[in-house]
Every structure is written in C-alpha cells, then in structure tokens.
Amino acid sequence: MQSEITSEKVRSALRQVKFPHSKDNIVDDGDVSGIVIKDGHIGFSIEIDPALANQSDELRRKAEDMVSSLSGVLSATAILTAHKTASTSQPTPRSKPDSHRNPPLKPAKHVIAVASGKGGVGKSTTAINIALAVKQMGLLVGILDADIYGPSLPRLLGTSRKPEYYDKKLVPLDVWGLQTMSIGFLVEPESPTIWRGPMVMSAIEQMLRDVLWTDLDVLVIDLPPGTGDAQLTLCQRASLSGAVIVSTPQDLALIDARKGLNMFRKVDVPILGIIENMSYFICPDCGSRHDVFSTGGAEKEAAKLDVAFLGGIPLDMAIRQTSDAGEPIVATQPENPHSKAYSSIAQKISDSLESQKAEGPAIIIE
Ligand code: ADP
C-alpha cells in the first residue's frame, strides 16, 4: 500500500535543499509555501532572493527531485517567486532573452497580447471581455494573466481557487468557459512580491511552458502595463500572432500608447489595433452621451499612428460593477450593448488574424 503524502513529508524532503550561501535549508528559511497535493501530484512555490536568480533553476530541479523521490509521488512542480524582502537594492544583471536558443512557445493556434502603456486604463477588464467574446464565436480560448506585479484575473473572474497539477504541469482553471491562469492563483494575495528582471522572465516562461493549455484556438495574454522586461520577454518567447493596445482617450495622444506600439514594432509583432476604453459616458439618468476625456479623437490618432482602430468601449457603471464583482459583462449579460461592443471588437481581431493567414508566406517560383 502506498503511504499517504502529506505537506509535512513534502516539507521534510525539501529540508534537504538549500542555497549554497545559506545556513539553513529552504524550508527553515521560510522560502517554501503554497504546497498543493492532488492525487500524487505535488506543487509548491519557493521564494527566491532576486540576487540569486542565476542559481534558481538548479535549486528548482533539486527541490523537484527531492519531492519526486518520495514514495507515492507521481510528479512534483516548483514555481519560483521573488523574495518578499529583496535583500539587495542592487539591480540584478539583465540576462538576455535567449529566444535564439529556445524555439518560441506556441501554446495556442493564435497568441494575442493585450497591452497598455500604463496601469489603470482597463486593460485587464478589456482582455477578459474580449477573450469571452472570442469564445462566443465558438472557439476554444484561454487567458493568461502575465501581470505578475498586480495580477487581476482572480478578481475579474471571481475565483481564488488553487490550480491543480497534472504530469508536472499546472492545470488552468476553467472559469466562464475559458482556460485561465494567473500568478495570482499561486501566491497569497497579501504577500507583496518584488520581481527583478531575470525572475520576471523565469516566471513568465513557466506560465507559457508549464501550464497544460489544451487545444486552444486563441490564448489572450494580459500583459503587465508598460513596456519593460516582462513585455519584451513575452514578445520574444511566445510566438505572438499580434498585439492589441488598450488606451484611454487622453493617453492615446500621449507618449504611453506610442511606446507600446513602438515596442511591438521593434520585435516585429503585428499590431492588430487600438481599443479605446472609457471612451465616452452614457448618463444613466438622461441617456445622453458625454465625451468625458476628450472628443473621440482615437480614430484619428490611430490613423496618424498607422494602426487599426478596433472600437471604443464606454465608461460605464455596469462594466465596472461586473468587472469588480468577478462577473464579466460579456459572460453574464451577453445581450447588453456593451457586450456587443466587445463582440464587434473580437470580430475585427478575428478578421485580422484570418487575413494574416490568407496572406501567408510569399512563395517565389524561379
Ligand atoms: P488595468 O488592467 O489597466 O490596470 P483594470 O481592468 O483593472 O485596469 O480596470 C481598472 C478599473 O477600471 C477597474 O475597477 C475596472 O472595473 C474599471 N473599468 C475598466 N474598464 C471600464 C469601463 N469601460 N467602464 C467602467 N469601469 C471600467
């Protein structure tokens, strides 16, 4: 008979693992958390000091081996997270993304990144509703919350379940008919994590590679806001079909959205278009439309920047409420006019992907 695997057994196996410089093992150092045990598959996270990121892969392998060697364990998977109190204020050296050595990851037929120049513009709300609208077109869709600094998918989806492990991979949570994954499902919401360059890359790489995305037509990736390391890694590691930029009217004319565009252009990722969020406000009392930020110059701006304008989403109470209650409007109120607005954008994205396919590679016959 197989002996039962317990957290204590996992912890005692992990007590045999330590960083070379460290006096104590990773368990007694308080680095291990989030142990999940499911039918012989074990998952856990190890907090790493960002300064030691270069030793992290070896440590991870060792930790997984130790747990795998326990009787009754079918698989062991460690997720690395950054140390809560980074012991160094020195920036860790940037490691170059090594896309030339590793082939790009392609977890779906189409991988689409949703980006914004800065936070708070409604990028995540837009990403989830677009993903749901694409799903309503009859496709298998996943969404990956790559915003490791401030994961919002647990809030937007209204779930804080822990994912299970199968065959050394994380199983995405099935929520509202989407395959979903977020670092927020793995780390405790109240633990502030500080991520440094190489850690970010390793976390994102794992989210693409070590998640059991299954038969996806489309994977929507909700990028962290801005145009830093994480975004660049993704663009280089994932085989992106294209990127969508979410912007509010007032940012569109500003530098933020342009920076995002330029980053994608630099790494040759096609820009599928710009979505203007919080585009206008419909007064709930009188029903009249107000252009709160500026009069819809988005289309003109998009033309100036030579990108497609995919549409505008109003600033609306129903969107905020459903989004913050974890009941995305496209899933819960598909007949709402705002849901239709998301659907129309999803259709344009799909058309744009189709036309990419139709263009195909040029064949030259000599
Ligand atoms: P980001 O991902 O850009 O940081 P979020 O999607 O988390 O932004 O949205 C920030 C806040 O704005 C949330 O409270 C969300 O409910 C709200 N929000 C987003 N889009 C809209 C909209 N079109 N109308 C009203 N509220 C919105």
Tab-separated table of C-alpha atoms and ligand atoms in Angstrom:
chain	number	residue	atom	x	y	z
A	1	MET	CA	0.000	0.000	0.000
A	2	GLN	CA	1.233	3.485	-0.810
A	3	SER	CA	1.838	5.737	2.137
A	4	GLU	CA	-0.152	8.958	2.189
A	5	ILE	CA	1.703	12.065	1.075
A	6	THR	CA	1.371	14.939	3.492
A	7	SER	CA	2.604	18.526	3.483
A	8	GLU	CA	4.925	17.576	6.325
A	9	LYS	CA	6.522	14.849	4.198
A	10	VAL	CA	6.955	17.308	1.342
A	11	ARG	CA	8.487	19.819	3.706
A	12	SER	CA	10.893	17.286	5.151
A	13	ALA	CA	12.015	16.281	1.642
A	14	LEU	CA	12.597	19.949	0.869
A	15	ARG	CA	14.684	20.353	4.015
A	16	GLN	CA	17.453	18.646	2.050
A	17	VAL	CA	17.639	21.598	-0.309
A	18	LYS	CA	19.474	24.809	0.424
A	19	PHE	CA	21.100	27.683	-1.365
A	20	PRO	CA	24.903	27.307	-1.321
A	21	HIS	CA	25.399	30.542	0.645
A	22	SER	CA	22.609	29.876	3.097
A	23	LYS	CA	22.967	28.462	6.609
A	24	ASP	CA	19.545	26.899	6.605
A	25	ASN	CA	17.555	24.809	4.180
A	26	ILE	CA	14.777	26.397	2.118
A	27	VAL	CA	12.007	25.193	4.440
A	28	ASP	CA	13.525	26.520	7.659
A	29	ASP	CA	14.477	29.672	5.798
A	30	GLY	CA	10.765	30.203	5.192
A	31	ASP	CA	11.083	30.064	1.427
A	32	VAL	CA	8.562	27.299	0.760
A	33	SER	CA	4.838	27.953	0.611
A	34	GLY	CA	1.636	27.003	-1.161
A	35	ILE	CA	2.073	23.225	-1.038
A	36	VAL	CA	-0.696	21.593	-3.075
A	37	ILE	CA	-1.172	17.810	-3.063
A	38	LYS	CA	-3.526	16.204	-5.533
A	39	ASP	CA	-3.647	12.525	-6.402
A	40	GLY	CA	0.099	12.105	-6.148
A	41	HIS	CA	0.876	15.359	-7.978
A	42	ILE	CA	2.632	17.904	-5.816
A	43	GLY	CA	3.038	21.627	-6.391
A	44	PHE	CA	4.703	24.227	-4.228
A	45	SER	CA	6.343	27.611	-4.525
A	46	ILE	CA	9.811	28.686	-3.488
A	47	GLU	CA	10.590	32.293	-2.817
A	48	ILE	CA	13.919	33.302	-4.213
A	49	ASP	CA	16.089	36.271	-3.467
A	50	PRO	CA	16.297	38.056	-6.833
A	51	ALA	CA	20.069	38.420	-6.319
A	52	LEU	CA	20.315	34.621	-6.551
A	53	ALA	CA	18.223	34.260	-9.654
A	54	ASN	CA	21.110	32.640	-11.525
A	55	GLN	CA	21.101	29.696	-9.104
A	56	SER	CA	17.365	29.302	-9.160
A	57	ASP	CA	17.000	26.755	-11.939
A	58	GLU	CA	19.353	24.312	-10.327
A	59	LEU	CA	17.648	24.772	-6.983
A	60	ARG	CA	14.257	24.227	-8.537
A	61	ARG	CA	15.367	20.988	-10.175
A	62	LYS	CA	16.847	19.751	-6.932
A	63	ALA	CA	13.672	20.590	-4.991
A	64	GLU	CA	11.516	18.815	-7.569
A	65	ASP	CA	13.796	15.769	-7.497
A	66	MET	CA	13.655	15.550	-3.708
A	67	VAL	CA	9.880	15.641	-3.658
A	68	SER	CA	9.604	13.265	-6.626
A	69	SER	CA	11.664	10.703	-4.735
A	70	LEU	CA	9.003	10.433	-2.006
A	71	SER	CA	7.021	7.253	-2.210
A	72	GLY	CA	3.675	7.703	-3.939
A	73	VAL	CA	4.607	10.967	-5.698
A	74	LEU	CA	3.772	10.971	-9.393
A	75	SER	CA	5.045	14.450	-10.182
A	76	ALA	CA	6.499	17.468	-8.413
A	77	THR	CA	6.441	21.002	-9.750
A	78	ALA	CA	8.014	24.044	-8.143
A	79	ILE	CA	7.065	27.588	-9.037
A	80	LEU	CA	9.654	30.243	-8.283
A	81	THR	CA	8.540	33.548	-6.867
A	82	ALA	CA	10.611	36.567	-5.929
A	83	HIS	CA	11.694	37.130	-2.351
A	84	LYS	CA	9.296	39.246	-0.297
A	85	THR	CA	12.082	41.429	1.022
A	86	ALA	CA	14.698	41.545	-1.641
A	87	SER	CA	17.949	41.554	0.287
A	88	THR	CA	19.660	43.733	-2.219
A	89	SER	CA	18.801	47.044	-3.744
A	90	GLN	CA	21.291	46.361	-6.497
A	91	PRO	CA	19.577	45.651	-9.760
A	92	THR	CA	20.361	42.133	-10.881
A	93	PRO	CA	22.132	41.945	-14.202
A	94	ARG	CA	19.761	41.667	-17.117
A	95	SER	CA	20.006	38.322	-18.747
A	96	LYS	CA	19.391	38.396	-22.442
A	97	PRO	CA	16.260	36.587	-23.578
A	98	ASP	CA	17.576	33.503	-25.296
A	99	SER	CA	14.986	33.089	-27.984
A	100	HIS	CA	17.728	32.206	-30.432
A	101	ARG	CA	18.456	29.066	-28.398
A	102	ASN	CA	14.943	28.041	-27.417
A	103	PRO	CA	12.222	27.879	-30.028
A	104	PRO	CA	9.331	30.274	-29.369
A	105	LEU	CA	6.479	28.859	-27.296
A	106	LYS	CA	3.161	28.479	-29.048
A	107	PRO	CA	0.514	27.345	-26.578
A	108	ALA	CA	-2.368	28.133	-28.980
A	109	LYS	CA	-3.018	28.494	-32.688
A	110	HIS	CA	-3.066	32.229	-32.085
A	111	VAL	CA	-1.471	34.010	-29.166
A	112	ILE	CA	-2.603	37.599	-28.740
A	113	ALA	CA	-1.069	40.036	-26.278
A	114	VAL	CA	-3.192	42.776	-24.746
A	115	ALA	CA	-1.020	45.692	-23.674
A	116	SER	CA	-1.287	49.206	-22.346
A	117	GLY	CA	1.209	51.993	-21.882
A	118	LYS	CA	0.302	52.334	-18.204
A	119	GLY	CA	-1.881	50.827	-15.476
A	120	GLY	CA	-5.489	51.591	-14.671
A	121	VAL	CA	-6.738	52.063	-18.217
A	122	GLY	CA	-8.937	48.960	-18.039
A	123	LYS	CA	-6.571	46.631	-19.885
A	124	SER	CA	-7.486	43.548	-17.854
A	125	THR	CA	-11.212	44.232	-17.992
A	126	THR	CA	-10.914	44.599	-21.741
A	127	ALA	CA	-8.739	41.488	-22.124
A	128	ILE	CA	-11.172	39.239	-20.270
A	129	ASN	CA	-14.238	40.532	-22.086
A	130	ILE	CA	-12.549	40.210	-25.461
A	131	ALA	CA	-11.485	36.660	-24.581
A	132	LEU	CA	-15.100	35.838	-23.682
A	133	ALA	CA	-16.377	37.442	-26.879
A	134	VAL	CA	-13.936	35.372	-28.956
A	135	LYS	CA	-15.138	32.278	-27.103
A	136	GLN	CA	-18.717	33.141	-28.037
A	137	MET	CA	-17.616	32.861	-31.654
A	138	GLY	CA	-17.243	29.138	-30.984
A	139	LEU	CA	-13.502	28.989	-30.376
A	140	LEU	CA	-11.526	27.417	-27.540
A	141	VAL	CA	-9.988	30.304	-25.665
A	142	GLY	CA	-7.558	30.732	-22.796
A	143	ILE	CA	-6.432	33.779	-20.882
A	144	LEU	CA	-3.079	34.157	-19.178
A	145	ASP	CA	-2.642	36.927	-16.664
A	146	ALA	CA	1.017	37.783	-17.176
A	147	ASP	CA	0.738	40.772	-14.886
A	148	ILE	CA	2.903	39.312	-12.189
A	149	TYR	CA	3.195	42.677	-10.441
A	150	GLY	CA	-0.523	43.065	-9.920
A	151	PRO	CA	-2.414	40.004	-11.090
A	152	SER	CA	-6.064	40.891	-11.564
A	153	LEU	CA	-7.519	37.740	-13.091
A	154	PRO	CA	-8.591	36.229	-9.717
A	155	ARG	CA	-10.623	39.405	-9.016
A	156	LEU	CA	-12.020	39.725	-12.539
A	157	LEU	CA	-13.045	36.079	-12.658
A	158	GLY	CA	-14.272	35.963	-9.083
A	159	THR	CA	-12.161	32.969	-8.134
A	160	SER	CA	-9.282	32.259	-5.811
A	161	ARG	CA	-9.133	28.506	-6.305
A	162	LYS	CA	-5.689	26.965	-6.441
A	163	PRO	CA	-4.871	25.217	-9.701
A	164	GLU	CA	-4.034	21.528	-9.660
A	165	TYR	CA	-1.000	19.830	-11.092
A	166	TYR	CA	-1.009	17.083	-13.663
A	167	ASP	CA	2.061	15.473	-15.142
A	168	LYS	CA	4.313	18.222	-13.769
A	169	LYS	CA	2.154	20.913	-15.321
A	170	LEU	CA	-0.311	23.365	-13.849
A	171	VAL	CA	-3.868	22.746	-14.962
A	172	PRO	CA	-5.570	26.012	-15.965
A	173	LEU	CA	-8.762	26.812	-14.081
A	174	ASP	CA	-11.889	26.523	-16.159
A	175	VAL	CA	-13.845	29.712	-15.434
A	176	TRP	CA	-16.693	31.108	-17.541
A	177	GLY	CA	-15.705	28.547	-20.182
A	178	LEU	CA	-12.159	29.887	-20.517
A	179	GLN	CA	-8.895	28.163	-19.640
A	180	THR	CA	-7.370	30.622	-17.188
A	181	MET	CA	-4.051	31.009	-15.396
A	182	SER	CA	-2.623	33.733	-13.202
A	183	ILE	CA	0.282	34.029	-10.807
A	184	GLY	CA	-2.444	35.343	-8.502
A	185	PHE	CA	-3.811	31.787	-8.236
A	186	LEU	CA	-0.464	30.663	-6.833
A	187	VAL	CA	0.786	33.308	-4.435
A	188	GLU	CA	-1.069	34.725	-1.468
A	189	PRO	CA	-2.839	37.961	-2.433
A	190	GLU	CA	-1.497	39.896	0.554
A	191	SER	CA	2.147	38.960	0.022
A	192	PRO	CA	3.819	41.747	-1.875
A	193	THR	CA	6.416	40.353	-4.215
A	194	ILE	CA	9.245	42.285	-5.717
A	195	TRP	CA	10.257	40.999	-9.088
A	196	ARG	CA	13.521	41.701	-10.803
A	197	GLY	CA	14.417	41.173	-14.418
A	198	PRO	CA	15.515	37.525	-14.542
A	199	MET	CA	12.788	36.456	-12.108
A	200	VAL	CA	10.145	38.020	-14.293
A	201	MET	CA	11.429	36.168	-17.279
A	202	SER	CA	11.545	32.844	-15.494
A	203	ALA	CA	8.000	33.283	-14.123
A	204	ILE	CA	6.546	34.216	-17.484
A	205	GLU	CA	8.403	31.475	-19.256
A	206	GLN	CA	6.932	28.972	-16.795
A	207	MET	CA	3.431	30.333	-17.281
A	208	LEU	CA	3.723	29.694	-21.001
A	209	ARG	CA	5.561	26.387	-20.880
A	210	ASP	CA	4.439	24.633	-17.716
A	211	VAL	CA	0.696	25.169	-17.970
A	212	LEU	CA	-1.448	22.494	-19.528
A	213	TRP	CA	-3.160	24.679	-22.151
A	214	THR	CA	-5.280	22.266	-24.139
A	215	ASP	CA	-6.286	22.541	-27.828
A	216	LEU	CA	-6.546	26.311	-27.661
A	217	ASP	CA	-7.534	28.263	-30.740
A	218	VAL	CA	-6.676	31.544	-29.064
A	219	LEU	CA	-4.664	32.427	-25.982
A	220	VAL	CA	-5.141	36.005	-24.800
A	221	ILE	CA	-2.251	37.263	-22.710
A	222	ASP	CA	-2.956	40.127	-20.367
A	223	LEU	CA	0.458	41.800	-20.237
A	224	PRO	CA	1.701	43.871	-17.336
A	225	PRO	CA	1.270	47.594	-18.033
A	226	GLY	CA	4.193	49.360	-19.626
A	227	THR	CA	6.961	48.334	-21.918
A	228	GLY	CA	9.624	46.734	-19.722
A	229	ASP	CA	11.379	43.380	-19.444
A	230	ALA	CA	8.286	41.280	-18.982
A	231	GLN	CA	6.644	42.538	-22.123
A	232	LEU	CA	9.810	42.168	-24.126
A	233	THR	CA	10.348	38.604	-22.890
A	234	LEU	CA	6.866	37.645	-23.885
A	235	CYS	CA	7.203	39.132	-27.296
A	236	GLN	CA	10.381	37.186	-27.796
A	237	ARG	CA	9.453	33.911	-26.115
A	238	ALA	CA	5.863	33.477	-27.209
A	239	SER	CA	5.021	33.135	-30.802
A	240	LEU	CA	2.609	36.075	-30.934
A	241	SER	CA	0.116	36.444	-33.756
A	242	GLY	CA	-0.391	40.037	-32.771
A	243	ALA	CA	-0.880	42.646	-30.096
A	244	VAL	CA	-3.810	44.814	-29.113
A	245	ILE	CA	-3.253	48.110	-27.306
A	246	VAL	CA	-5.809	49.364	-24.785
A	247	SER	CA	-5.771	53.052	-24.149
A	248	THR	CA	-7.975	55.748	-22.688
A	249	PRO	CA	-8.716	58.719	-24.953
A	250	GLN	CA	-6.355	61.039	-23.162
A	251	ASP	CA	-3.374	58.650	-23.282
A	252	LEU	CA	-3.721	57.890	-26.894
A	253	ALA	CA	-2.326	61.220	-27.887
A	254	LEU	CA	0.358	60.873	-25.239
A	255	ILE	CA	3.570	59.037	-25.169
A	256	ASP	CA	2.411	55.889	-23.298
A	257	ALA	CA	0.419	54.202	-26.011
A	258	ARG	CA	3.042	55.136	-28.590
A	259	LYS	CA	5.782	53.492	-26.535
A	260	GLY	CA	3.762	50.280	-26.548
A	261	LEU	CA	3.325	50.434	-30.287
A	262	ASN	CA	6.994	51.033	-30.831
A	263	MET	CA	7.990	48.106	-28.671
A	264	PHE	CA	5.870	45.673	-30.689
A	265	ARG	CA	7.137	47.111	-33.923
A	266	LYS	CA	10.732	46.691	-32.780
A	267	VAL	CA	10.242	42.977	-32.191
A	268	ASP	CA	8.150	42.544	-35.331
A	269	VAL	CA	4.877	41.655	-33.646
A	270	PRO	CA	1.928	42.752	-35.810
A	271	ILE	CA	-0.284	45.311	-34.076
A	272	LEU	CA	-3.875	44.234	-34.547
A	273	GLY	CA	-5.163	47.609	-33.421
A	274	ILE	CA	-6.065	50.005	-30.651
A	275	ILE	CA	-9.101	49.786	-28.374
A	276	GLU	CA	-10.243	52.999	-26.785
A	277	ASN	CA	-11.521	52.222	-23.293
A	278	MET	CA	-13.606	54.609	-21.183
A	279	SER	CA	-14.213	56.245	-24.491
A	280	TYR	CA	-17.379	58.136	-23.561
A	281	PHE	CA	-20.007	58.163	-20.824
A	282	ILE	CA	-23.706	57.491	-21.207
A	283	CYS	CA	-25.588	59.350	-18.493
A	284	PRO	CA	-27.694	56.781	-16.620
A	285	ASP	CA	-30.347	59.428	-15.890
A	286	CYS	CA	-30.807	61.214	-19.203
A	287	GLY	CA	-29.240	58.693	-21.587
A	288	SER	CA	-27.159	61.337	-23.313
A	289	ARG	CA	-23.571	60.730	-24.368
A	290	HIS	CA	-20.728	62.681	-22.787
A	291	ASP	CA	-17.172	62.669	-24.066
A	292	VAL	CA	-15.585	62.994	-20.660
A	293	PHE	CA	-11.943	62.910	-21.581
A	294	SER	CA	-11.821	64.449	-24.983
A	295	THR	CA	-13.929	64.161	-28.065
A	296	GLY	CA	-13.283	60.776	-29.696
A	297	GLY	CA	-10.076	61.614	-31.471
A	298	ALA	CA	-8.978	57.998	-31.085
A	299	GLU	CA	-9.713	57.028	-34.615
A	300	LYS	CA	-7.775	59.984	-35.962
A	301	GLU	CA	-4.893	59.259	-33.606
A	302	ALA	CA	-4.847	55.607	-34.652
A	303	ALA	CA	-4.723	56.637	-38.297
A	304	LYS	CA	-1.850	59.004	-37.536
A	305	LEU	CA	-0.002	56.123	-35.874
A	306	ASP	CA	-0.871	53.880	-38.808
A	307	VAL	CA	-2.730	51.250	-36.765
A	308	ALA	CA	-6.283	49.965	-36.990
A	309	PHE	CA	-8.897	51.387	-34.640
A	310	LEU	CA	-10.811	48.417	-33.239
A	311	GLY	CA	-13.514	50.359	-31.425
A	312	GLY	CA	-14.447	52.232	-28.285
A	313	ILE	CA	-15.880	50.938	-25.013
A	314	PRO	CA	-17.805	53.457	-22.893
A	315	LEU	CA	-17.074	54.327	-19.296
A	316	ASP	CA	-20.000	52.587	-17.706
A	317	MET	CA	-21.145	51.574	-14.264
A	318	ALA	CA	-22.253	48.119	-15.440
A	319	ILE	CA	-18.770	47.377	-16.774
A	320	ARG	CA	-17.109	48.494	-13.547
A	321	GLN	CA	-19.524	46.626	-11.322
A	322	THR	CA	-19.456	43.342	-13.230
A	323	SER	CA	-15.701	43.526	-13.607
A	324	ASP	CA	-15.055	44.187	-9.932
A	325	ALA	CA	-17.610	41.578	-8.855
A	326	GLY	CA	-15.849	38.875	-10.864
A	327	GLU	CA	-18.786	38.511	-13.249
A	328	PRO	CA	-17.523	39.805	-16.593
A	329	ILE	CA	-20.259	41.534	-18.548
A	330	VAL	CA	-19.833	39.517	-21.761
A	331	ALA	CA	-20.384	36.276	-19.801
A	332	THR	CA	-23.179	37.464	-17.547
A	333	GLN	CA	-25.054	39.945	-19.754
A	334	PRO	CA	-24.352	38.895	-23.350
A	335	GLU	CA	-27.272	40.955	-24.650
A	336	ASN	CA	-26.036	44.183	-23.070
A	337	PRO	CA	-24.997	46.758	-25.739
A	338	HIS	CA	-21.549	46.968	-24.130
A	339	SER	CA	-21.126	43.220	-24.559
A	340	LYS	CA	-21.986	43.714	-28.219
A	341	ALA	CA	-19.270	46.372	-28.404
A	342	TYR	CA	-16.741	43.832	-27.124
A	343	SER	CA	-18.058	41.285	-29.632
A	344	SER	CA	-17.627	43.685	-32.510
A	345	ILE	CA	-14.002	44.258	-31.460
A	346	ALA	CA	-13.462	40.489	-31.130
A	347	GLN	CA	-14.800	40.035	-34.655
A	348	LYS	CA	-12.356	42.626	-36.006
A	349	ILE	CA	-9.480	40.880	-34.243
A	350	SER	CA	-10.555	37.547	-35.680
A	351	ASP	CA	-10.852	39.056	-39.183
A	352	SER	CA	-7.404	40.495	-38.860
A	353	LEU	CA	-5.974	37.102	-37.832
A	354	GLU	CA	-7.782	35.441	-40.729
A	355	SER	CA	-6.369	37.918	-43.212
A	356	GLN	CA	-2.886	37.257	-41.809
A	357	LYS	CA	-3.442	33.577	-42.536
A	358	ALA	CA	-4.727	34.303	-46.022
A	359	GLU	CA	-1.696	36.418	-46.824
A	360	GLY	CA	0.557	33.515	-45.818
A	361	PRO	CA	4.193	33.313	-46.718
A	362	ALA	CA	5.227	34.543	-50.127
A	363	ILE	CA	6.264	31.688	-52.404
A	364	ILE	CA	8.673	32.594	-55.125
A	365	ILE	CA	8.992	30.234	-58.088
A	366	GLU	CA	12.063	30.781	-60.143
B	1	ADP	P1	-5.769	47.755	-15.809
B	1	ADP	O1	-5.687	46.306	-16.150
B	1	ADP	O2	-5.475	48.640	-16.978
B	1	ADP	O3	-4.975	48.150	-14.601
B	1	ADP	P2	-8.493	47.194	-14.887
B	1	ADP	O4	-9.075	46.373	-15.965
B	1	ADP	O5	-8.062	46.504	-13.629
B	1	ADP	O6	-7.296	48.091	-15.445
B	1	ADP	O7	-9.527	48.349	-14.572
B	1	ADP	C1	-9.300	49.370	-13.619
B	1	ADP	C2	-10.645	49.770	-13.016
B	1	ADP	O8	-11.442	50.389	-14.026
B	1	ADP	C3	-11.465	48.590	-12.505
B	1	ADP	O9	-12.127	48.987	-11.332
B	1	ADP	C4	-12.453	48.314	-13.641
B	1	ADP	O10	-13.655	47.757	-13.160
B	1	ADP	C5	-12.684	49.714	-14.181
B	1	ADP	N1	-13.032	49.736	-15.611
B	1	ADP	C6	-12.329	49.221	-16.646
B	1	ADP	N2	-12.932	49.483	-17.821
B	1	ADP	C7	-14.070	50.178	-17.522
B	1	ADP	C8	-15.127	50.743	-18.305
B	1	ADP	N3	-15.140	50.670	-19.635
B	1	ADP	N4	-16.126	51.371	-17.625
B	1	ADP	C9	-16.103	51.470	-16.265
B	1	ADP	N5	-15.145	50.983	-15.490
B	1	ADP	C10	-14.123	50.339	-16.103
